[in-house]
Tab-separated table of C-alpha atoms and ligand atoms in Angstrom:
chain	number	residue	atom	x	y	z
A	84	MET	CA	1.792	-26.725	-11.237
A	85	ILE	CA	4.802	-25.585	-13.273
A	86	ILE	CA	6.859	-23.301	-11.010
A	87	ALA	CA	9.148	-20.603	-12.408
A	88	PRO	CA	11.035	-17.849	-10.571
A	89	ARG	CA	9.121	-14.589	-10.085
A	90	ILE	CA	11.733	-12.108	-8.974
A	91	ARG	CA	10.954	-8.734	-7.379
A	92	GLY	CA	14.089	-6.855	-6.355
A	93	PHE	CA	15.918	-8.777	-3.640
A	94	ILE	CA	13.367	-11.532	-3.326
A	95	CYS	CA	11.826	-14.255	-5.376
A	96	LEU	CA	8.103	-14.715	-4.813
A	97	THR	CA	8.097	-18.382	-5.760
A	98	ALA	CA	10.062	-21.415	-4.600
A	99	HIS	CA	10.513	-24.848	-6.137
A	100	PRO	CA	9.882	-27.812	-3.793
A	101	GLU	CA	12.042	-30.359	-5.636
A	102	GLY	CA	14.842	-27.832	-6.155
A	103	CYS	CA	14.844	-26.959	-2.443
A	104	ALA	CA	14.765	-30.667	-1.560
A	105	GLN	CA	17.737	-31.344	-3.837
A	106	ASN	CA	19.702	-28.496	-2.192
A	107	VAL	CA	19.040	-30.041	1.222
A	108	LEU	CA	20.036	-33.507	-0.016
A	109	ASN	CA	23.270	-32.107	-1.454
A	110	GLN	CA	24.060	-30.530	1.923
A	111	ILE	CA	23.277	-33.767	3.767
A	112	ASN	CA	25.543	-35.711	1.406
A	113	TYR	CA	28.330	-33.182	1.887
A	114	VAL	CA	28.187	-33.525	5.678
A	115	LYS	CA	28.123	-37.334	5.470
A	116	SER	CA	31.094	-37.308	3.073
A	117	LYS	CA	33.172	-35.467	5.682
A	118	GLY	CA	32.699	-38.161	8.316
A	119	PRO	CA	31.251	-38.144	11.828
A	120	ILE	CA	31.698	-35.275	14.287
A	121	GLU	CA	31.877	-35.920	18.039
A	122	GLY	CA	29.257	-33.230	18.440
A	123	PRO	CA	25.987	-32.324	20.141
A	124	LYS	CA	23.154	-34.797	20.648
A	125	LYS	CA	20.159	-32.546	21.319
A	126	VAL	CA	20.070	-29.311	19.371
A	127	LEU	CA	17.733	-26.323	19.151
A	128	VAL	CA	18.212	-24.176	16.033
A	129	ILE	CA	16.493	-20.783	16.030
A	130	GLY	CA	16.357	-19.660	12.381
A	131	ALA	CA	16.623	-23.239	11.125
A	132	SER	CA	15.062	-23.132	7.681
A	133	THR	CA	17.565	-21.384	5.393
A	134	GLY	CA	21.178	-20.192	5.218
A	135	PHE	CA	23.540	-20.795	8.134
A	136	GLY	CA	20.791	-22.030	10.457
A	137	LEU	CA	19.677	-24.768	8.066
A	138	ALA	CA	23.314	-25.772	7.561
A	139	SER	CA	23.693	-25.964	11.368
A	140	ARG	CA	20.667	-28.236	11.663
A	141	ILE	CA	21.917	-30.487	8.855
A	142	THR	CA	25.428	-30.670	10.333
A	143	SER	CA	24.049	-31.515	13.790
A	144	ALA	CA	21.760	-34.249	12.480
A	145	PHE	CA	23.886	-35.847	9.802
A	146	GLY	CA	27.314	-35.138	11.318
A	147	SER	CA	26.522	-36.050	14.948
A	148	ASP	CA	23.225	-37.995	14.784
A	149	ALA	CA	21.623	-35.235	16.842
A	150	SER	CA	17.946	-34.843	17.603
A	151	THR	CA	16.952	-31.389	16.355
A	152	ILE	CA	14.175	-28.913	16.962
A	153	GLY	CA	13.993	-26.090	14.420
A	154	VAL	CA	12.250	-22.738	14.844
A	155	TYR	CA	11.654	-20.569	11.768
A	156	PHE	CA	9.173	-18.164	10.177
A	157	GLU	CA	8.076	-19.385	6.768
A	158	LYS	CA	5.030	-19.040	4.550
A	159	PRO	CA	3.089	-22.280	4.018
A	160	PRO	CA	1.826	-23.136	0.533
A	161	ALA	CA	-1.724	-22.465	-0.618
A	162	ALA	CA	-3.423	-23.949	-3.665
A	163	GLY	CA	-1.696	-22.394	-6.685
A	164	LYS	CA	0.780	-20.493	-4.498
A	165	THR	CA	4.149	-21.823	-3.484
A	166	ALA	CA	5.484	-21.809	0.054
A	167	SER	CA	8.617	-19.813	0.906
A	168	PRO	CA	11.836	-21.777	0.371
A	169	GLY	CA	12.495	-22.464	4.064
A	170	TRP	CA	9.206	-24.357	4.203
A	171	TYR	CA	10.298	-26.747	1.459
A	172	ASN	CA	13.828	-26.966	2.896
A	173	THR	CA	12.438	-28.004	6.274
A	174	ALA	CA	10.039	-30.535	4.739
A	175	ALA	CA	12.970	-32.122	2.896
A	176	PHE	CA	15.253	-32.050	5.941
A	177	GLU	CA	12.702	-33.635	8.264
A	178	THR	CA	11.803	-36.290	5.682
A	179	GLN	CA	15.476	-37.258	5.379
A	180	ALA	CA	16.084	-37.077	9.145
A	181	HIS	CA	13.103	-39.310	9.903
A	182	ALA	CA	14.199	-41.792	7.216
A	183	ALA	CA	17.580	-41.932	8.980
A	184	GLY	CA	15.862	-42.620	12.298
A	185	LEU	CA	16.592	-39.178	13.733
A	186	TYR	CA	14.227	-37.112	15.856
A	187	ALA	CA	13.329	-33.869	14.032
A	188	LYS	CA	10.459	-31.541	14.852
A	189	SER	CA	9.844	-27.882	14.163
A	190	ILE	CA	7.833	-24.823	15.046
A	191	ASN	CA	6.801	-22.175	12.522
A	192	GLY	CA	6.232	-18.716	13.969
A	193	ASP	CA	7.771	-15.527	15.329
A	194	ALA	CA	10.804	-16.521	17.420
A	195	PHE	CA	10.814	-13.046	19.000
A	196	SER	CA	7.402	-13.672	20.579
A	197	LYS	CA	6.636	-15.042	24.032
A	198	GLU	CA	4.187	-17.513	22.564
A	199	ILE	CA	6.713	-19.249	20.268
A	200	LYS	CA	9.305	-19.394	23.059
A	201	GLU	CA	6.749	-21.059	25.361
A	202	LYS	CA	5.721	-23.505	22.641
A	203	THR	CA	9.358	-24.432	21.998
A	204	LEU	CA	10.113	-24.869	25.691
A	205	ALA	CA	7.098	-27.166	26.079
A	206	LEU	CA	8.245	-29.279	23.128
A	207	ILE	CA	11.765	-29.624	24.528
A	208	LYS	CA	10.396	-30.571	27.932
A	209	ALA	CA	8.067	-33.190	26.474
A	210	ASP	CA	10.428	-34.742	23.935
A	211	LEU	CA	14.099	-34.064	24.610
A	212	GLY	CA	14.503	-33.093	28.246
A	213	GLN	CA	17.629	-31.006	27.941
A	214	ILE	CA	19.425	-29.314	25.058
A	215	ASP	CA	23.209	-29.303	24.681
A	216	LEU	CA	23.526	-26.867	21.747
A	217	VAL	CA	21.442	-23.804	20.896
A	218	ILE	CA	22.174	-22.184	17.531
A	219	TYR	CA	20.855	-18.646	17.137
A	220	SER	CA	20.682	-17.776	13.439
A	221	LEU	CA	17.861	-15.307	12.930
A	222	ALA	CA	18.003	-12.703	10.190
A	223	SER	CA	14.943	-10.492	10.214
A	224	PRO	CA	14.060	-6.985	9.056
A	225	LYS	CA	11.815	-6.404	12.079
A	226	ARG	CA	11.056	-7.443	15.630
A	227	THR	CA	8.037	-6.818	17.787
A	228	HIS	CA	9.380	-6.544	21.308
A	229	PRO	CA	7.676	-9.089	23.570
A	230	VAL	CA	7.575	-6.747	26.588
A	231	THR	CA	6.912	-3.279	25.123
A	232	GLY	CA	4.914	-4.408	22.080
A	233	VAL	CA	6.868	-1.912	19.963
A	234	THR	CA	7.788	-3.067	16.456
A	235	HIS	CA	11.380	-2.163	15.549
A	236	ASN	CA	12.539	-2.035	11.932
A	237	SER	CA	16.210	-2.539	11.196
A	238	VAL	CA	17.968	-0.373	8.617
A	239	LEU	CA	21.208	-0.746	6.665
A	240	LYS	CA	22.798	2.666	6.902
A	241	PRO	CA	26.193	4.198	7.567
A	242	ILE	CA	26.735	6.145	10.793
A	243	GLY	CA	28.090	9.689	10.909
A	244	GLU	CA	28.422	10.505	7.223
A	245	VAL	CA	27.007	9.822	3.796
A	246	PHE	CA	28.537	6.698	2.276
A	247	THR	CA	29.154	6.666	-1.452
A	248	ASN	CA	30.467	3.623	-3.277
A	249	ASN	CA	29.732	1.274	-6.134
A	250	THR	CA	27.136	-1.436	-6.027
A	251	VAL	CA	25.718	-3.888	-8.529
A	252	ASP	CA	22.173	-4.816	-9.438
A	253	PHE	CA	22.925	-8.518	-9.710
A	254	HIS	CA	19.915	-9.171	-11.965
A	255	THR	CA	20.981	-6.713	-14.666
A	256	GLY	CA	24.725	-6.640	-13.937
A	257	ILE	CA	24.658	-2.842	-13.890
A	258	VAL	CA	27.352	-1.330	-11.675
A	259	SER	CA	26.478	2.110	-10.379
A	260	GLU	CA	27.402	4.508	-7.647
A	261	ILE	CA	25.031	4.845	-4.726
A	262	SER	CA	24.979	7.222	-1.800
A	263	ILE	CA	23.377	6.214	1.459
A	264	GLN	CA	22.344	8.840	3.983
A	265	PRO	CA	23.589	8.276	7.533
A	266	ALA	CA	21.416	6.794	10.251
A	267	ASN	CA	20.006	8.770	13.152
A	268	GLU	CA	20.027	7.560	16.784
A	269	GLU	CA	16.614	5.965	16.421
A	270	ASP	CA	17.748	3.943	13.374
A	271	ILE	CA	20.685	2.625	15.387
A	272	GLU	CA	18.521	1.683	18.378
A	273	ASN	CA	15.963	-0.028	16.175
A	274	THR	CA	18.588	-2.061	14.315
A	275	VAL	CA	20.216	-3.131	17.575
A	276	ALA	CA	16.769	-4.099	18.918
A	277	VAL	CA	16.184	-6.372	15.915
A	278	MET	CA	19.626	-7.858	15.143
A	279	GLY	CA	21.454	-7.372	18.456
A	280	GLY	CA	21.664	-9.935	21.216
A	281	GLU	CA	18.656	-9.129	23.415
A	282	ASP	CA	16.447	-11.861	21.980
A	283	TRP	CA	19.278	-14.434	22.077
A	284	GLY	CA	19.697	-13.610	25.789
A	285	MET	CA	15.948	-13.985	26.374
A	286	TRP	CA	15.911	-17.446	24.781
A	287	ILE	CA	18.805	-18.616	26.939
A	288	ASP	CA	17.330	-17.081	30.114
A	289	GLU	CA	14.031	-18.848	29.538
A	290	LEU	CA	15.613	-22.181	28.615
A	291	LYS	CA	17.813	-22.050	31.680
A	292	ALA	CA	15.031	-21.002	34.067
A	293	ALA	CA	12.977	-23.977	32.848
A	294	GLY	CA	15.894	-26.352	33.478
A	295	LEU	CA	16.135	-27.244	29.799
A	296	LEU	CA	19.868	-26.640	29.302
A	297	ALA	CA	22.167	-29.607	29.860
A	298	PRO	CA	25.360	-29.249	31.915
A	299	GLY	CA	28.080	-27.874	29.616
A	300	ALA	CA	25.498	-26.547	27.162
A	301	THR	CA	26.850	-24.393	24.342
A	302	THR	CA	25.118	-21.639	22.416
A	303	VAL	CA	26.383	-20.039	19.214
A	304	ALA	CA	25.193	-16.971	17.271
A	305	TYR	CA	26.528	-15.800	13.906
A	306	SER	CA	28.247	-12.544	13.088
A	307	TYR	CA	30.107	-10.887	10.232
A	308	ILE	CA	33.030	-8.494	10.006
A	309	GLY	CA	34.207	-8.079	6.389
A	310	PRO	CA	36.788	-5.790	4.832
A	311	ALA	CA	37.423	-2.027	4.815
A	312	LEU	CA	35.505	-1.809	1.504
A	313	THR	CA	32.163	-2.577	3.135
A	314	GLU	CA	32.942	-1.273	6.609
A	315	ALA	CA	30.967	1.996	6.360
A	316	VAL	CA	27.734	0.236	5.431
A	317	TYR	CA	28.318	-2.982	7.363
A	318	ARG	CA	30.586	-3.270	10.374
A	319	LYS	CA	30.685	0.443	11.202
A	320	GLY	CA	27.079	0.978	10.131
A	321	THR	CA	23.809	0.265	11.898
A	322	ILE	CA	24.028	-3.512	11.388
A	323	GLY	CA	27.568	-3.438	12.782
A	324	ARG	CA	26.236	-1.848	15.975
A	325	ALA	CA	23.791	-4.723	16.245
A	326	LYS	CA	26.637	-7.211	15.732
A	327	ASP	CA	28.701	-5.421	18.422
A	328	HIS	CA	25.749	-5.899	20.755
A	329	LEU	CA	25.353	-9.556	19.751
A	330	GLU	CA	29.061	-10.191	20.388
A	331	ALA	CA	28.903	-8.475	23.791
A	332	THR	CA	25.848	-10.589	24.656
A	333	ALA	CA	27.948	-13.755	24.277
A	334	PHE	CA	29.950	-12.691	27.365
A	335	THR	CA	26.804	-11.897	29.347
A	336	ILE	CA	25.329	-15.292	28.503
A	337	THR	CA	28.563	-17.117	29.362
A	338	ASP	CA	28.459	-15.440	32.798
A	339	LYS	CA	24.890	-16.618	33.322
A	340	LEU	CA	25.797	-20.173	32.308
A	341	LYS	CA	28.778	-20.436	34.710
A	342	ASP	CA	26.975	-22.745	37.152
A	343	LEU	CA	26.156	-25.104	34.280
A	344	ASN	CA	29.678	-24.881	32.938
A	345	GLY	CA	28.028	-23.642	29.742
A	346	LYS	CA	29.384	-21.233	27.167
A	347	ALA	CA	28.153	-18.769	24.559
A	348	TYR	CA	30.120	-18.055	21.399
A	349	VAL	CA	29.821	-15.869	18.380
A	350	SER	CA	31.150	-17.372	15.175
A	351	VAL	CA	32.208	-14.907	12.501
A	352	ASN	CA	31.209	-16.437	9.173
A	353	LYS	CA	32.115	-15.590	5.600
A	354	ALA	CA	30.044	-13.431	3.248
A	355	LEU	CA	27.578	-15.559	1.285
A	356	VAL	CA	24.539	-15.104	-0.880
A	357	THR	CA	21.467	-15.536	1.321
A	358	GLN	CA	18.123	-13.800	1.383
A	359	ALA	CA	19.462	-11.566	4.132
A	360	SER	CA	22.720	-10.494	2.440
A	361	SER	CA	21.180	-9.802	-0.993
A	362	ALA	CA	19.327	-6.852	0.494
A	363	ILE	CA	22.435	-5.053	1.748
A	364	PRO	CA	23.784	-2.369	-0.639
A	365	VAL	CA	27.379	-2.769	-1.882
A	366	ILE	CA	27.615	-6.338	-0.481
A	367	PRO	CA	26.483	-8.063	-3.726
A	368	LEU	CA	29.330	-6.399	-5.657
A	369	TYR	CA	31.793	-7.373	-2.932
A	370	ILE	CA	30.491	-10.963	-2.873
A	371	SER	CA	30.733	-11.356	-6.644
A	372	LEU	CA	34.412	-10.293	-6.528
A	373	LEU	CA	35.105	-12.400	-3.440
A	374	TYR	CA	33.582	-15.500	-5.063
A	375	LYS	CA	35.767	-14.976	-8.123
A	376	VAL	CA	38.952	-14.776	-6.056
A	377	MET	CA	38.098	-17.560	-3.588
A	378	LYS	CA	37.005	-19.949	-6.343
A	379	ALA	CA	40.251	-19.277	-8.248
A	380	GLU	CA	42.184	-20.055	-5.037
A	381	GLY	CA	40.137	-23.221	-4.432
A	382	ILE	CA	38.935	-21.947	-1.043
A	383	HIS	CA	35.317	-21.011	-1.803
A	384	GLU	CA	32.751	-22.316	0.690
A	385	GLY	CA	28.974	-22.228	0.966
A	386	CYS	CA	26.917	-22.312	4.191
A	387	ILE	CA	27.279	-26.067	4.627
A	388	GLU	CA	31.068	-26.093	4.148
A	389	GLN	CA	31.347	-23.202	6.626
A	390	ILE	CA	29.231	-24.837	9.310
A	391	GLN	CA	30.707	-28.320	8.866
A	392	ARG	CA	34.143	-26.727	9.394
A	393	LEU	CA	32.831	-24.734	12.376
A	394	PHE	CA	31.644	-27.918	14.083
A	395	LYS	CA	34.522	-30.210	13.137
A	396	GLU	CA	37.486	-27.833	13.384
A	397	ARG	CA	36.362	-25.249	15.926
A	398	LEU	CA	33.569	-26.339	18.279
A	399	TYR	CA	34.007	-30.118	18.619
A	400	THR	CA	37.704	-30.874	18.300
A	401	GLY	CA	38.047	-32.342	21.784
A	402	ALA	CA	40.351	-29.443	22.708
A	403	GLU	CA	39.544	-25.951	23.949
A	404	VAL	CA	37.719	-23.743	21.411
A	405	GLN	CA	40.137	-21.299	19.768
A	406	THR	CA	38.971	-17.703	19.485
A	407	ASP	CA	40.375	-14.335	18.416
A	408	ALA	CA	41.356	-11.593	20.868
A	409	GLN	CA	37.690	-10.553	21.124
A	410	GLY	CA	36.601	-14.067	22.030
A	411	ARG	CA	35.064	-14.797	18.624
A	412	ILE	CA	35.356	-18.025	16.644
A	413	ARG	CA	36.580	-17.260	13.122
A	414	VAL	CA	35.534	-19.225	10.065
A	415	ASP	CA	35.889	-16.123	7.904
A	416	ASP	CA	39.641	-16.781	8.052
A	417	TRP	CA	39.939	-17.638	4.349
A	418	GLU	CA	37.797	-14.652	3.257
A	419	MET	CA	39.942	-12.325	5.342
A	420	ARG	CA	43.298	-13.683	4.143
A	421	GLU	CA	45.519	-10.770	3.117
A	422	ASP	CA	46.157	-12.063	-0.398
A	423	VAL	CA	42.430	-12.620	-0.979
A	424	GLN	CA	41.511	-9.145	0.232
A	425	ALA	CA	44.292	-7.485	-1.787
A	426	LYS	CA	42.959	-9.130	-4.957
A	427	VAL	CA	39.357	-8.161	-4.193
A	428	ALA	CA	40.393	-4.550	-3.495
A	429	ALA	CA	42.230	-4.344	-6.833
A	430	LEU	CA	39.290	-5.840	-8.751
A	431	TRP	CA	36.943	-3.421	-6.994
A	432	LEU	CA	38.705	-0.456	-8.599
A	433	GLU	CA	38.439	-1.835	-12.115
A	434	SER	CA	34.889	-3.219	-11.942
A	435	THR	CA	32.345	-1.575	-14.209
A	436	THR	CA	29.156	-2.806	-15.853
A	437	GLU	CA	31.271	-3.802	-18.866
A	438	SER	CA	34.090	-5.533	-16.977
A	439	LEU	CA	32.229	-7.176	-14.076
A	440	PRO	CA	31.263	-10.344	-15.983
A	441	SER	CA	35.004	-11.104	-16.143
A	442	THR	CA	36.373	-9.331	-13.022
A	443	GLY	CA	33.653	-10.802	-10.820
A	444	ASP	CA	31.637	-13.993	-10.490
A	445	LEU	CA	28.285	-12.438	-11.336
A	446	ALA	CA	27.103	-15.729	-12.826
A	447	GLY	CA	27.957	-17.519	-9.570
A	448	TYR	CA	26.083	-14.862	-7.590
A	449	LYS	CA	22.975	-15.192	-9.737
A	450	LYS	CA	23.071	-18.971	-9.584
A	451	ASP	CA	23.390	-18.944	-5.793
A	452	PHE	CA	20.500	-16.459	-5.587
A	453	LEU	CA	18.252	-18.665	-7.736
A	454	ASN	CA	19.390	-21.754	-5.777
A	455	LEU	CA	18.100	-20.149	-2.553
A	456	PHE	CA	14.608	-20.572	-3.982
A	457	GLY	CA	15.205	-24.007	-5.480
A	458	PHE	CA	15.806	-22.790	-9.030
A	459	ASP	CA	18.706	-23.541	-11.380
A	460	VAL	CA	19.505	-26.657	-9.345
A	461	ALA	CA	21.278	-29.445	-11.250
A	462	GLY	CA	19.143	-32.514	-11.857
A	463	ILE	CA	15.745	-30.793	-11.588
A	464	ASP	CA	13.431	-30.682	-14.608
A	465	TYR	CA	11.612	-27.362	-14.304
A	466	GLU	CA	9.235	-28.181	-17.177
A	467	VAL	CA	7.591	-30.938	-15.129
A	468	GLU	CA	4.453	-30.343	-13.052
A	469	THR	CA	5.186	-30.310	-9.327
A	470	ASP	CA	2.987	-30.335	-6.206
A	471	GLU	CA	3.298	-27.089	-4.285
A	472	MET	CA	1.232	-28.444	-1.346
A	473	VAL	CA	4.099	-30.030	0.575
A	474	GLU	CA	3.668	-30.826	4.265
A	475	ILE	CA	6.414	-30.595	6.886
A	476	PRO	CA	6.466	-33.998	8.587
A	477	GLY	CA	7.707	-32.818	11.992
A	478	LEU	CA	5.768	-29.547	12.205
A	479	VAL	CA	4.258	-29.186	15.661
B	1	LIG	P1	18.654	-16.351	6.249
B	1	LIG	O1	17.756	-15.282	5.769
B	1	LIG	O2	19.055	-17.409	5.276
B	1	LIG	O3	18.019	-17.130	7.519
B	1	LIG	C1	17.233	-16.484	8.446
B	1	LIG	C2	16.449	-17.492	9.276
B	1	LIG	O4	15.732	-16.770	10.290
B	1	LIG	C3	15.393	-18.295	8.508
B	1	LIG	O5	15.345	-19.612	9.031
B	1	LIG	C4	14.092	-17.565	8.838
B	1	LIG	O6	12.915	-18.360	8.750
B	1	LIG	C5	14.369	-17.169	10.258
B	1	LIG	N1	13.564	-16.048	10.751
B	1	LIG	C6	13.558	-14.754	10.330
B	1	LIG	N2	12.709	-14.023	11.087
B	1	LIG	C7	12.195	-14.880	12.008
B	1	LIG	C8	11.288	-14.737	13.079
B	1	LIG	N3	10.710	-13.556	13.390
B	1	LIG	N4	10.969	-15.840	13.807
B	1	LIG	C9	11.507	-17.058	13.522
B	1	LIG	N5	12.397	-17.242	12.535
B	1	LIG	C10	12.728	-16.165	11.786
B	1	LIG	O7	19.915	-15.620	6.855
B	1	LIG	P2	21.447	-16.029	7.101
B	1	LIG	O8	22.262	-15.283	6.104
B	1	LIG	O9	21.609	-17.488	7.260
B	1	LIG	O10	21.680	-15.293	8.484
B	1	LIG	C11	21.744	-15.963	9.727
B	1	LIG	C12	22.759	-15.256	10.609
B	1	LIG	O11	24.060	-15.362	9.999
B	1	LIG	C13	22.496	-13.757	10.786
B	1	LIG	O12	22.831	-13.382	12.097
B	1	LIG	C14	23.474	-13.130	9.811
B	1	LIG	O13	23.832	-11.814	10.145
B	1	LIG	C15	24.645	-14.070	9.970
B	1	LIG	N6	25.670	-14.011	8.906
B	1	LIG	C16	25.314	-13.975	7.595
B	1	LIG	C17	26.314	-13.854	6.617
B	1	LIG	C18	25.971	-13.813	5.144
B	1	LIG	O14	26.824	-13.407	4.347
B	1	LIG	N7	24.801	-14.233	4.743
B	1	LIG	C19	27.667	-13.829	6.988
B	1	LIG	C20	27.997	-13.909	8.347
B	1	LIG	C21	26.986	-13.986	9.300
B	2	LIG	NA1	19.762	-19.065	9.029
């Protein structure tokens, strides 16, 4: 079929298999171009199909020749209906990994559930024995708790007071003021239940109890901080509470891994266009200004550049891992540079619907958004018929 984008708000209902495959190939080629990393050999990536998780799987496999198991939640294709992009990304990744002689298998289902954890543990036991790196990169709007059965929905709200600021509808380019009502206690608890560290801790507990973590095993989860501009809705909002919890969980996990000499880290990554971040109010306007400034400075990075740098210059340098005062690895260092933030803050004040096409990188935002779904990718002919029924070669 001929596949075109069908956009509804923050999501695109269609995805292009060849476009997604090309994105994956570009990421693989980037990692190879940066040379080998003395990194992990057996890697489990939870949230492996898109964004930072996919970049982590690609960096592990093509930077360190690692065997990888990916866990993700994606929609398979049906006749006349495309799969979700992570499905096509994973198919492309596993095809390339197998062609390179690398072990790569995956599990599609709810990573929060007991069933998917058990299935993953059984696969590790049968095929890999022990894991030396676990990447935790889930971004989900909801979680059904495996013990209570309660389904928690996360919200993106400020805490304490109404937050009013500008935002942009990145499809239309219209800049407008929005006000977001503050969260109540239940909103905070629900968001922490979904995006906090409890599930990360459960994965590590279960892996360890089953003897599936290698001595010196490392686990990394991803966080975000960002500037004062977005603080009320991000770091000091409901999602920020979840990130506080995630960051605290790293210390709890490190304690539990002491006998294995293992360690848990949180890496603070830069703001990027992903399916998760497009849904957060105010962030798209911030990202379009940030892209403009970072591209002008020659320091813009996407997920793959971020994660390649995380592995090569933070996690696997041969020396001790450098962290900030709160124990976090920082690869948002270029985003948070004072000169970068001063420029973004100045542009923020002058950005209107009329000026944003020049003050911000709205075009870059839109392109990255379409790219997430395999559209607007260089080298792909979108007028050509394509087969939506793609299989994932390593799907268990
Ligand atoms: P993403 O939407 O691209 O990826 C989410 C992944 O989680 C996908 O592989 C998806 O299939 C998987 N997933 C979602 N629900 C699942 C479930 N129930 N079971 C199994 N898999 C499930 O998101 P992302 O932006 O790469 O986010 C990953 C992490 O990075 C998050 O913790 C996010 O907060 C963090 N982060 C994001 C940014 C950013 O700007 N995008 C910046 C810093 C940190
Ligand atoms: Na991810």
